[in-house]
PDB file of C-alpha atoms in Angstrom:
ATOM      1  CA  GLU S   1     127.200  79.969  27.410  1.00 48.00           C
ATOM      2  CA  PRO S   2     123.757  79.890  29.121  1.00 55.00           C
ATOM      3  CA  LEU S   3     122.648  83.289  27.777  1.00 55.00           C
ATOM      4  CA  ARG S   4     123.356  82.255  24.175  1.00 59.00           C
ATOM      5  CA  ALA S   5     121.501  78.987  24.635  1.00 55.00           C
ATOM      6  CA  ILE S   6     118.484  80.726  26.072  1.00 56.00           C
ATOM      7  CA  LYS S   7     118.409  83.249  23.216  1.00 56.00           C
ATOM      8  CA  GLN S   8     118.565  80.421  20.678  1.00 58.00           C
ATOM      9  CA  MET S   9     115.683  78.649  22.420  1.00 56.00           C
ATOM     10  CA  ALA S  10     113.681  81.849  22.584  1.00 55.00           C
ATOM     11  CA  SER S  11     114.422  82.874  18.979  1.00 57.00           C
ATOM     12  CA  GLU S  12     111.896  80.422  17.701  1.00 55.00           C
ATOM     13  CA  GLU S  13     109.180  82.797  18.964  1.00 57.00           C
ATOM     14  CA  PRO S  14     109.093  86.588  19.025  1.00 61.00           C
ATOM     15  CA  SER S  15     110.012  88.184  22.362  1.00 62.00           C
ATOM     16  CA  SER S  16     106.440  89.428  22.765  1.00 62.00           C
ATOM     17  CA  LYS S  17     105.337  85.833  23.243  1.00 60.00           C
ATOM     18  CA  TRP S  18     108.040  84.839  25.678  1.00 59.00           C
ATOM     19  CA  GLN S  19     107.049  83.574  29.084  1.00 62.00           C
ATOM     20  CA  PRO S  20     107.601  86.131  31.885  1.00 64.00           C
ATOM     21  CA  GLY S  21     110.234  83.940  33.469  1.00 63.00           C
ATOM     22  CA  THR S  22     112.226  83.710  30.223  1.00 65.00           C
ATOM     23  CA  GLU S  23     112.029  87.446  29.577  1.00 67.00           C
ATOM     24  CA  ASN S  24     113.150  88.254  33.121  1.00 70.00           C
ATOM     25  CA  TRP S  25     115.959  85.770  32.909  1.00 66.00           C
ATOM     26  CA  VAL S  26     117.237  87.246  29.632  1.00 69.00           C
ATOM     27  CA  GLN S  27     117.129  90.759  31.089  1.00 73.00           C
ATOM     28  CA  LEU S  28     119.001  89.638  34.152  1.00 71.00           C
ATOM     29  CA  ARG S  29     121.697  87.827  32.177  1.00 69.00           C
ATOM     30  CA  ASN S  30     122.145  90.785  29.834  1.00 73.00           C
ATOM     31  CA  TRP S  31     122.558  93.120  32.762  1.00 71.00           C
ATOM     32  CA  ARG S  32     125.110  90.843  34.441  1.00 71.00           C
ATOM     33  CA  ALA S  33     127.036  90.498  31.199  1.00 69.00           C
ATOM     34  CA  GLU S  34     127.218  94.276  30.847  1.00 72.00           C
ATOM     35  CA  LYS S  35     128.209  94.923  34.447  1.00 64.00           C
ATOM     36  CA  GLY S  36     130.584  91.998  34.634  1.00 62.00           C
ATOM     37  CA  THR S  37     129.482  91.099  38.171  1.00 50.00           C
ATOM     38  CA  ALA S  38     129.588  87.552  39.348  1.00 49.00           C
ATOM     39  CA  PHE S  39     126.410  85.783  40.271  1.00 48.00           C
ATOM     40  CA  GLY S  40     125.520  86.369  43.901  1.00 49.00           C
ATOM     41  CA  GLY S  41     127.774  89.445  44.274  1.00 49.00           C
ATOM     42  CA  GLU S  42     126.905  91.697  47.196  1.00 46.00           C
ATOM     43  CA  ASN S  43     126.091  94.638  44.892  1.00 49.00           C
ATOM     44  CA  THR S  44     123.909  92.627  42.550  1.00 47.00           C
ATOM     45  CA  MET S  45     120.644  93.305  44.345  1.00 48.00           C
ATOM     46  CA  LEU S  46     121.482  96.966  44.899  1.00 47.00           C
ATOM     47  CA  ALA S  47     121.593  97.906  41.204  1.00 49.00           C
ATOM     48  CA  CYS S  48     119.469  95.159  39.684  1.00 51.00           C
ATOM     49  CA  PRO S  49     117.028  96.550  37.050  1.00 50.00           C
ATOM     50  CA  LEU S  50     114.373  93.927  37.724  1.00 48.00           C
ATOM     51  CA  THR S  51     111.755  95.186  40.105  1.00 48.00           C
ATOM     52  CA  PHE S  52     110.592  91.694  40.950  1.00 47.00           C
ATOM     53  CA  LEU S  53     114.003  90.935  42.496  1.00 47.00           C
ATOM     54  CA  LYS S  54     114.115  94.062  44.656  1.00 47.00           C
ATOM     55  CA  PRO S  55     110.674  94.747  46.080  1.00 50.00           C
ATOM     56  CA  GLU S  56     110.417  98.284  47.320  1.00 52.00           C
ATOM     57  CA  MET S  57     109.682  98.702  50.988  1.00 51.00           C
ATOM     58  CA  PRO S  58     106.981 101.239  51.803  1.00 55.00           C
ATOM     59  CA  GLN S  59     108.480 104.496  52.937  1.00 56.00           C
ATOM     60  CA  VAL S  60     107.207 105.459  56.343  1.00 52.00           C
ATOM     61  CA  LYS S  61     107.814 109.057  57.239  1.00 55.00           C
ATOM     62  CA  PRO S  62     108.147 109.457  60.995  1.00 52.00           C
ATOM     63  CA  SER S  63     105.714 111.919  62.406  1.00 54.00           C
ATOM     64  CA  PRO S  64     107.380 114.847  64.159  1.00 50.00           C
ATOM     65  CA  LEU S  65     107.586 114.497  67.921  1.00 45.00           C
ATOM     66  CA  PRO S  66     105.440 116.918  69.880  1.00 48.00           C
ATOM     67  CA  GLU S  67     107.254 119.445  71.986  1.00 47.00           C
ATOM     68  CA  PHE S  68     108.409 117.763  75.170  1.00 42.00           C
ATOM     69  CA  HIS S  69     107.005 118.926  78.480  1.00 48.00           C
ATOM     70  CA  ARG S  70     107.428 117.304  81.841  1.00 53.00           C
ATOM     71  CA  PRO S  71     104.119 115.838  83.016  1.00 49.00           C
ATOM     72  CA  TRP S  72     104.217 118.043  86.120  1.00 49.00           C
ATOM     73  CA  SER S  73     105.015 121.258  84.238  1.00 52.00           C
ATOM     74  CA  ALA S  74     102.653 124.139  83.695  1.00 45.00           C
ATOM     75  CA  GLU S  75     102.513 123.442  79.960  1.00 42.00           C
ATOM     76  CA  ARG S  76     101.313 119.915  80.600  1.00 48.00           C
ATOM     77  CA  GLY S  77      98.667 121.277  82.929  1.00 45.00           C
ATOM     78  CA  LYS S  78      97.037 123.077  80.019  1.00 48.00           C
ATOM     79  CA  GLN S  79      96.116 119.787  78.368  1.00 49.00           C
ATOM     80  CA  PRO S  80      92.403 119.081  78.682  1.00 51.00           C
ATOM     81  CA  GLY S  81      91.369 116.353  81.044  1.00 54.00           C
ATOM     82  CA  LEU S  82      94.504 116.051  83.207  1.00 61.00           C
ATOM     83  CA  ASN S  83      93.555 118.592  85.851  1.00 67.00           C
ATOM     84  CA  HIS S  84      89.991 117.292  85.971  1.00 79.00           C
ATOM     85  CA  LEU S  85      91.031 113.769  86.933  1.00 88.00           C
ATOM     86  CA  PRO S  86      90.799 112.692  90.586  1.00 91.00           C
ATOM     87  CA  PRO S  87      94.152 112.901  92.396  1.00 93.00           C
ATOM     88  CA  LEU S  88      94.782 109.158  92.395  1.00 92.00           C
ATOM     89  CA  GLN S  89      94.056 108.797  88.682  1.00 93.00           C
ATOM     90  CA  ARG S  90      96.153 111.855  87.939  1.00 93.00           C
ATOM     91  CA  TYR S  91      99.052 110.326  89.869  1.00 94.00           C
ATOM     92  CA  ALA S  92      98.692 107.040  87.982  1.00 93.00           C
ATOM     93  CA  LYS S  93      98.720 108.859  84.649  1.00 92.00           C
ATOM     94  CA  VAL S  94     101.808 110.880  85.520  1.00 93.00           C
ATOM     95  CA  CYS S  95     103.655 107.741  86.684  1.00 93.00           C
ATOM     96  CA  MET S  96     102.703 105.923  83.491  1.00 92.00           C
ATOM     97  CA  ASP S  97     103.792 108.820  81.279  1.00 91.00           C
ATOM     98  CA  CYS S  98     107.122 109.162  83.099  1.00 90.00           C
ATOM     99  CA  GLY S  99     107.865 105.487  83.625  1.00 91.00           C
ATOM    100  CA  LEU S 100     107.846 105.847  87.410  1.00 93.00           C
ATOM    101  CA  GLN S 101     106.968 103.198  89.961  1.00 93.00           C
ATOM    102  CA  PRO S 102     103.896 104.347  91.943  1.00 94.00           C
ATOM    103  CA  GLN S 103     104.727 104.672  95.629  1.00 95.00           C
ATOM    104  CA  GLN S 104     102.473 103.009  98.160  1.00 94.00           C
ATOM    105  CA  ALA S 105     102.654 105.880 100.646  1.00 95.00           C
ATOM    106  CA  VAL S 106     101.528 108.345  97.985  1.00 95.00           C
ATOM    107  CA  VAL S 107      98.738 106.044  96.803  1.00 94.00           C
ATOM    108  CA  SER S 108      97.439 105.728 100.370  1.00 93.00           C
ATOM    109  CA  PHE S 109      97.521 109.485 100.893  1.00 95.00           C
ATOM    110  CA  LEU S 110      95.775 110.324  97.624  1.00 93.00           C
ATOM    111  CA  GLY S 111      93.240 107.523  97.838  1.00 91.00           C
ATOM    112  CA  ARG S 112      92.207 108.002 101.455  1.00 88.00           C
ATOM    113  CA  GLN S 113      92.589 111.797 101.720  1.00 84.00           C
ATOM    114  CA  LEU S 114      94.561 111.543 104.967  1.00 89.00           C
ATOM    115  CA  PRO S 115      95.197 114.688 107.069  1.00 94.00           C
ATOM    116  CA  PHE S 116      98.903 113.851 107.186  1.00 95.00           C
ATOM    117  CA  LEU S 117     101.538 112.883 104.631  1.00 96.00           C
ATOM    118  CA  ASP S 118     104.416 110.780 105.964  1.00 96.00           C
ATOM    119  CA  LEU S 119     107.160 110.139 103.425  1.00 97.00           C
ATOM    120  CA  ARG S 120     110.003 109.803 105.913  1.00 97.00           C
ATOM    121  CA  SER S 121     112.998 107.632 104.978  1.00 96.00           C
ATOM    122  CA  LEU S 122     111.498 106.360 101.717  1.00 96.00           C
ATOM    123  CA  ALA S 123     114.507 107.335  99.564  1.00 95.00           C
ATOM    124  CA  PHE S 124     112.309 109.296  97.168  1.00 96.00           C
ATOM    125  CA  SER S 125     113.900 110.988  94.169  1.00 95.00           C
ATOM    126  CA  ASP S 126     113.086 114.373  92.678  1.00 96.00           C
ATOM    127  CA  GLU S 127     110.923 112.637  90.071  1.00 95.00           C
ATOM    128  CA  ASP S 128     108.853 110.938  92.788  1.00 96.00           C
ATOM    129  CA  PHE S 129     108.218 114.262  94.504  1.00 97.00           C
ATOM    130  CA  LEU S 130     107.348 116.004  91.249  1.00 95.00           C
ATOM    131  CA  ALA S 131     104.848 113.282  90.360  1.00 95.00           C
ATOM    132  CA  LEU S 132     103.222 113.761  93.770  1.00 96.00           C
ATOM    133  CA  THR S 133     103.150 117.518  93.233  1.00 95.00           C
ATOM    134  CA  ALA S 134     101.339 117.094  89.911  1.00 94.00           C
ATOM    135  CA  ALA S 135      98.646 114.976  91.595  1.00 94.00           C
ATOM    136  CA  PHE S 136      98.294 116.862  94.878  1.00 95.00           C
ATOM    137  CA  PRO S 137      94.651 117.183  96.002  1.00 93.00           C
ATOM    138  CA  ASP S 138      92.905 120.503  95.636  1.00 89.00           C
ATOM    139  CA  THR S 139      90.649 119.989  98.640  1.00 88.00           C
ATOM    140  CA  GLY S 140      90.818 118.375 102.032  1.00 89.00           C
ATOM    141  CA  VAL S 141      92.913 118.926 105.144  1.00 93.00           C
ATOM    142  CA  LEU S 142      96.669 118.589 105.564  1.00 95.00           C
ATOM    143  CA  GLU S 143      97.947 119.162 109.071  1.00 96.00           C
ATOM    144  CA  GLN S 144     101.310 117.352 109.031  1.00 97.00           C
ATOM    145  CA  LEU S 145     103.899 117.010 106.283  1.00 97.00           C
ATOM    146  CA  ASP S 146     106.955 114.841 106.950  1.00 98.00           C
ATOM    147  CA  LEU S 147     109.503 114.712 104.147  1.00 97.00           C
ATOM    148  CA  GLY S 148     112.445 113.982 106.420  1.00 97.00           C
ATOM    149  CA  ASP S 149     115.416 111.732 105.675  1.00 97.00           C
ATOM    150  CA  ASN S 150     115.008 111.769 101.905  1.00 97.00           C
ATOM    151  CA  SER S 151     118.577 112.578 100.990  1.00 95.00           C
ATOM    152  CA  LYS S 152     118.024 112.416  97.211  1.00 95.00           C
ATOM    153  CA  ILE S 153     115.594 115.307  96.898  1.00 96.00           C
ATOM    154  CA  SER S 154     116.799 118.782  96.004  1.00 97.00           C
ATOM    155  CA  ASP S 155     115.398 122.247  95.433  1.00 97.00           C
ATOM    156  CA  ARG S 156     114.112 121.068  92.055  1.00 96.00           C
ATOM    157  CA  SER S 157     111.324 119.061  93.678  1.00 96.00           C
ATOM    158  CA  ALA S 158     111.126 120.386  97.241  1.00 97.00           C
ATOM    159  CA  CYS S 159     110.263 123.944  96.170  1.00 97.00           C
ATOM    160  CA  PRO S 160     107.297 123.048  93.912  1.00 97.00           C
ATOM    161  CA  LEU S 161     105.895 120.744  96.588  1.00 97.00           C
ATOM    162  CA  LEU S 162     106.177 123.381  99.315  1.00 97.00           C
ATOM    163  CA  GLN S 163     104.607 125.968  97.043  1.00 96.00           C
ATOM    164  CA  ILE S 164     101.567 123.844  96.258  1.00 95.00           C
ATOM    165  CA  VAL S 165     101.159 122.856  99.918  1.00 96.00           C
ATOM    166  CA  ALA S 166     101.333 126.514 100.948  1.00 95.00           C
ATOM    167  CA  ALA S 167      98.851 127.528  98.258  1.00 95.00           C
ATOM    168  CA  ARG S 168      96.241 124.950  99.330  1.00 94.00           C
ATOM    169  CA  TYR S 169      96.860 124.132 102.997  1.00 95.00           C
ATOM    170  CA  ALA S 170      98.918 126.987 104.470  1.00 92.00           C
ATOM    171  CA  ASP S 171      96.243 127.925 107.011  1.00 92.00           C
ATOM    172  CA  LYS S 172      95.888 124.279 108.168  1.00 93.00           C
ATOM    173  CA  LEU S 173      99.458 122.979 108.192  1.00 96.00           C
ATOM    174  CA  GLN S 174     100.775 122.582 111.739  1.00 97.00           C
ATOM    175  CA  ALA S 175     103.923 120.457 111.365  1.00 98.00           C
ATOM    176  CA  LEU S 176     106.617 120.528 108.683  1.00 98.00           C
ATOM    177  CA  ARG S 177     109.678 118.278 108.768  1.00 98.00           C
ATOM    178  CA  LEU S 178     112.504 118.511 106.257  1.00 97.00           C
ATOM    179  CA  ASP S 179     115.267 117.148 108.471  1.00 97.00           C
ATOM    180  CA  ARG S 180     118.188 115.273 106.899  1.00 96.00           C
ATOM    181  CA  CYS S 181     117.244 116.291 103.366  1.00 97.00           C
ATOM    182  CA  ILE S 182     120.882 117.140 102.843  1.00 96.00           C
ATOM    183  CA  HIS S 183     120.637 118.252  99.206  1.00 96.00           C
ATOM    184  CA  ILE S 184     118.112 121.003  99.877  1.00 96.00           C
ATOM    185  CA  GLY S 185     119.768 124.313  99.111  1.00 95.00           C
ATOM    186  CA  ARG S 186     119.374 128.051  99.351  1.00 96.00           C
ATOM    187  CA  LYS S 187     116.364 128.272  97.076  1.00 97.00           C
ATOM    188  CA  CYS S 188     114.302 126.049  99.354  1.00 97.00           C
ATOM    189  CA  ILE S 189     115.499 127.773 102.539  1.00 97.00           C
ATOM    190  CA  GLN S 190     114.609 131.180 101.109  1.00 97.00           C
ATOM    191  CA  LEU S 191     111.172 129.893 100.100  1.00 97.00           C
ATOM    192  CA  LEU S 192     110.647 128.398 103.551  1.00 97.00           C
ATOM    193  CA  THR S 193     111.587 131.715 105.149  1.00 97.00           C
ATOM    194  CA  ARG S 194     108.979 133.542 103.082  1.00 97.00           C
ATOM    195  CA  LEU S 195     106.343 130.946 103.925  1.00 97.00           C
ATOM    196  CA  ILE S 196     107.052 131.251 107.658  1.00 96.00           C
ATOM    197  CA  HIS S 197     106.839 135.023 107.349  1.00 93.00           C
ATOM    198  CA  GLY S 198     103.569 134.846 105.453  1.00 91.00           C
ATOM    199  CA  PRO S 199     101.033 132.129 104.681  1.00 94.00           C
ATOM    200  CA  MET S 200     102.087 129.367 107.110  1.00 95.00           C
ATOM    201  CA  ALA S 201     100.663 131.199 110.100  1.00 94.00           C
ATOM    202  CA  SER S 202      99.370 128.023 111.818  1.00 95.00           C
ATOM    203  CA  LEU S 203     102.725 126.207 111.838  1.00 97.00           C
ATOM    204  CA  LYS S 204     103.601 124.838 115.291  1.00 97.00           C
ATOM    205  CA  ARG S 205     106.471 122.441 114.575  1.00 97.00           C
ATOM    206  CA  LEU S 206     109.406 123.039 112.241  1.00 98.00           C
ATOM    207  CA  ASP S 207     112.318 120.641 111.780  1.00 98.00           C
ATOM    208  CA  ILE S 208     115.125 121.328 109.301  1.00 98.00           C
ATOM    209  CA  SER S 209     117.892 119.555 111.223  1.00 97.00           C
ATOM    210  CA  GLY S 210     120.734 118.402 109.008  1.00 96.00           C
ATOM    211  CA  VAL S 211     119.986 120.982 106.304  1.00 97.00           C
ATOM    212  CA  TYR S 212     122.775 123.504 105.849  1.00 96.00           C
ATOM    213  CA  VAL S 213     121.673 127.147 106.010  1.00 96.00           C
ATOM    214  CA  SER S 214     124.063 129.714 104.617  1.00 94.00           C
ATOM    215  CA  VAL S 215     125.201 132.742 106.585  1.00 92.00           C
ATOM    216  CA  CYS S 216     123.291 135.043 104.252  1.00 92.00           C
ATOM    217  CA  ASP S 217     120.017 133.198 104.786  1.00 96.00           C
ATOM    218  CA  TYR S 218     120.222 132.355 108.491  1.00 96.00           C
ATOM    219  CA  GLN S 219     119.570 135.860 109.751  1.00 94.00           C
ATOM    220  CA  LYS S 220     116.357 136.125 107.721  1.00 96.00           C
ATOM    221  CA  LEU S 221     115.249 132.663 108.843  1.00 96.00           C
ATOM    222  CA  ALA S 222     115.909 133.570 112.485  1.00 95.00           C
ATOM    223  CA  ASN S 223     113.858 136.750 112.108  1.00 96.00           C
ATOM    224  CA  ALA S 224     110.976 134.786 110.615  1.00 96.00           C
ATOM    225  CA  ILE S 225     111.080 132.300 113.506  1.00 96.00           C
ATOM    226  CA  GLU S 226     111.224 135.114 116.040  1.00 93.00           C
ATOM    227  CA  ARG S 227     108.086 136.786 114.687  1.00 94.00           C
ATOM    228  CA  HIS S 228     105.974 133.667 114.196  1.00 95.00           C
ATOM    229  CA  GLU S 229     103.074 133.562 116.632  1.00 94.00           C
ATOM    230  CA  GLN S 230     102.262 129.846 116.622  1.00 95.00           C
ATOM    231  CA  LEU S 231     105.611 128.032 116.633  1.00 96.00           C
ATOM    232  CA  ARG S 232     106.124 125.794 119.659  1.00 95.00           C
ATOM    233  CA  GLU S 233     108.907 123.429 118.573  1.00 96.00           C
ATOM    234  CA  VAL S 234     111.885 124.273 116.362  1.00 96.00           C
ATOM    235  CA  SER S 235     114.727 121.887 115.444  1.00 97.00           C
ATOM    236  CA  LEU S 236     117.836 123.462 113.951  1.00 96.00           C
ATOM    237  CA  ALA S 237     120.453 120.855 114.807  1.00 96.00           C
ATOM    238  CA  ARG S 238     123.423 120.579 112.460  1.00 96.00           C
ATOM    239  CA  THR S 239     122.372 123.529 110.312  1.00 96.00           C
ATOM    240  CA  GLY S 240     125.743 125.288 110.146  1.00 94.00           C
ATOM    241  CA  ILE S 241     125.647 127.801 113.009  1.00 94.00           C
ATOM    242  CA  SER S 242     129.225 128.995 113.467  1.00 91.00           C
ATOM    243  CA  PRO S 243     130.650 130.985 116.393  1.00 88.00           C
ATOM    244  CA  ASP S 244     130.510 134.211 114.374  1.00 88.00           C
ATOM    245  CA  LEU S 245     126.953 133.538 113.265  1.00 91.00           C
ATOM    246  CA  SER S 246     125.713 132.406 116.668  1.00 88.00           C
ATOM    247  CA  THR S 247     125.978 135.858 118.217  1.00 87.00           C
ATOM    248  CA  LYS S 248     123.730 137.206 115.446  1.00 89.00           C
ATOM    249  CA  VAL S 249     121.022 134.577 115.256  1.00 92.00           C
ATOM    250  CA  LEU S 250     120.748 133.057 118.754  1.00 89.00           C
ATOM    251  CA  PRO S 251     119.106 136.118 120.347  1.00 88.00           C
ATOM    252  CA  ASN S 252     116.465 136.145 117.601  1.00 88.00           C
ATOM    253  CA  LEU S 253     115.807 132.408 117.858  1.00 88.00           C
ATOM    254  CA  VAL S 254     115.158 132.357 121.604  1.00 86.00           C
ATOM    255  CA  ARG S 255     113.420 135.745 121.740  1.00 86.00           C
ATOM    256  CA  ASN S 256     110.143 134.189 120.641  1.00 89.00           C
ATOM    257  CA  SER S 257     108.528 133.571 124.015  1.00 87.00           C
ATOM    258  CA  ARG S 258     106.020 131.102 122.529  1.00 91.00           C
ATOM    259  CA  ILE S 259     108.666 128.531 121.573  1.00 90.00           C
ATOM    260  CA  LEU S 260     108.884 125.787 124.199  1.00 90.00           C
ATOM    261  CA  LYS S 261     111.332 123.342 122.593  1.00 93.00           C
ATOM    262  CA  MET S 262     114.394 124.180 120.530  1.00 91.00           C
ATOM    263  CA  ASP S 263     117.107 121.842 119.285  1.00 94.00           C
ATOM    264  CA  LEU S 264     120.407 123.519 118.430  1.00 93.00           C
ATOM    265  CA  GLY S 265     122.649 120.463 118.751  1.00 92.00           C
ATOM    266  CA  TYR S 266     125.693 119.671 116.641  1.00 94.00           C
ATOM    267  CA  ASN S 267     126.368 123.311 115.792  1.00 93.00           C
ATOM    268  CA  HIS S 268     129.717 124.980 116.400  1.00 92.00           C
ATOM    269  CA  PHE S 269     129.419 127.060 119.573  1.00 90.00           C
ATOM    270  CA  ASP S 270     132.298 128.685 121.402  1.00 89.00           C
ATOM    271  CA  PRO S 271     132.202 130.069 124.985  1.00 91.00           C
ATOM    272  CA  GLU S 272     130.972 133.436 123.749  1.00 88.00           C
ATOM    273  CA  ALA S 273     128.107 131.761 121.890  1.00 86.00           C
ATOM    274  CA  PHE S 274     127.046 129.893 125.031  1.00 89.00           C
ATOM    275  CA  SER S 275     127.197 133.153 126.973  1.00 89.00           C
ATOM    276  CA  VAL S 276     124.940 134.862 124.402  1.00 83.00           C
ATOM    277  CA  LEU S 277     122.555 131.903 124.488  1.00 84.00           C
ATOM    278  CA  GLY S 278     122.396 131.908 128.289  1.00 86.00           C
ATOM    279  CA  ASN S 279     121.791 135.639 128.520  1.00 84.00           C
ATOM    280  CA  SER S 280     119.097 135.426 125.851  1.00 77.00           C
ATOM    281  CA  LEU S 281     117.312 132.625 127.710  1.00 78.00           C
ATOM    282  CA  LEU S 282     117.214 134.712 130.854  1.00 79.00           C
ATOM    283  CA  LYS S 283     115.393 137.542 129.117  1.00 76.00           C
ATOM    284  CA  GLY S 284     111.871 136.176 129.220  1.00 66.00           C
ATOM    285  CA  SER S 285     112.348 133.064 127.088  1.00 71.00           C
ATOM    286  CA  GLN S 286     109.995 130.126 127.756  1.00 72.00           C
ATOM    287  CA  VAL S 287     112.212 127.474 126.156  1.00 75.00           C
ATOM    288  CA  GLU S 288     112.115 124.325 128.287  1.00 70.00           C
ATOM    289  CA  TYR S 289     114.896 122.473 126.494  1.00 61.00           C
TER     290      TYR S 289
END
């Protein structure tokens, strides 16, 4: 038996003078003899007493993750340095942190400080709009904002963008288009109504065609449009005006004598609704078509 032969060979010298390899081999064979495990068994390395056969891997304790905040959130804004970056660099940092592809239209707007922002039909997502919101310029002029035909955006991104535009450019914005943004909901419509009532006093063109407006919100929106002093063109096609609702909102919509163009197409009008619309147009309205 190999263990007995090795012990006989090693007995000629005391164990203190054994070579390291011999001593380790004797320890290993003794352990295997006691455990009765075959050489090369799968559990051999797991319980082996020899440290040289099972080197210990350094234990790396993962550092706790910091509390997660979206890069466009208010908490993230408190971090030093982010708000002090130029808009284009801020946008690049947010895209890098979120793993977003920078959009050429946004880069052009932020880099050149254009007086208009045209994002029509670019299939932007909520994340794209939120990244733009986080990098929106603090200074400059914005006269036209076209977000139309972006069917993926919802209240989650449209509301923050409208709020920051109103806070910085409300007195300069003249055209706002949200048409065919079909996932915009009540929260955005209610915000838009408040903005038309208040800070967006210079607005001349409003287009929300294709955006459904609930019965509860339409009356307030119509009142805001009626009282606005600068609106010249309003597009409300396919916004959910029903025959019952038309008799309530049509007089308000056409009562604003400063509106010259109004689009009410693809809404559900019955003969009574057309009669109300015709009578309202005859009472001093300046609507051309």
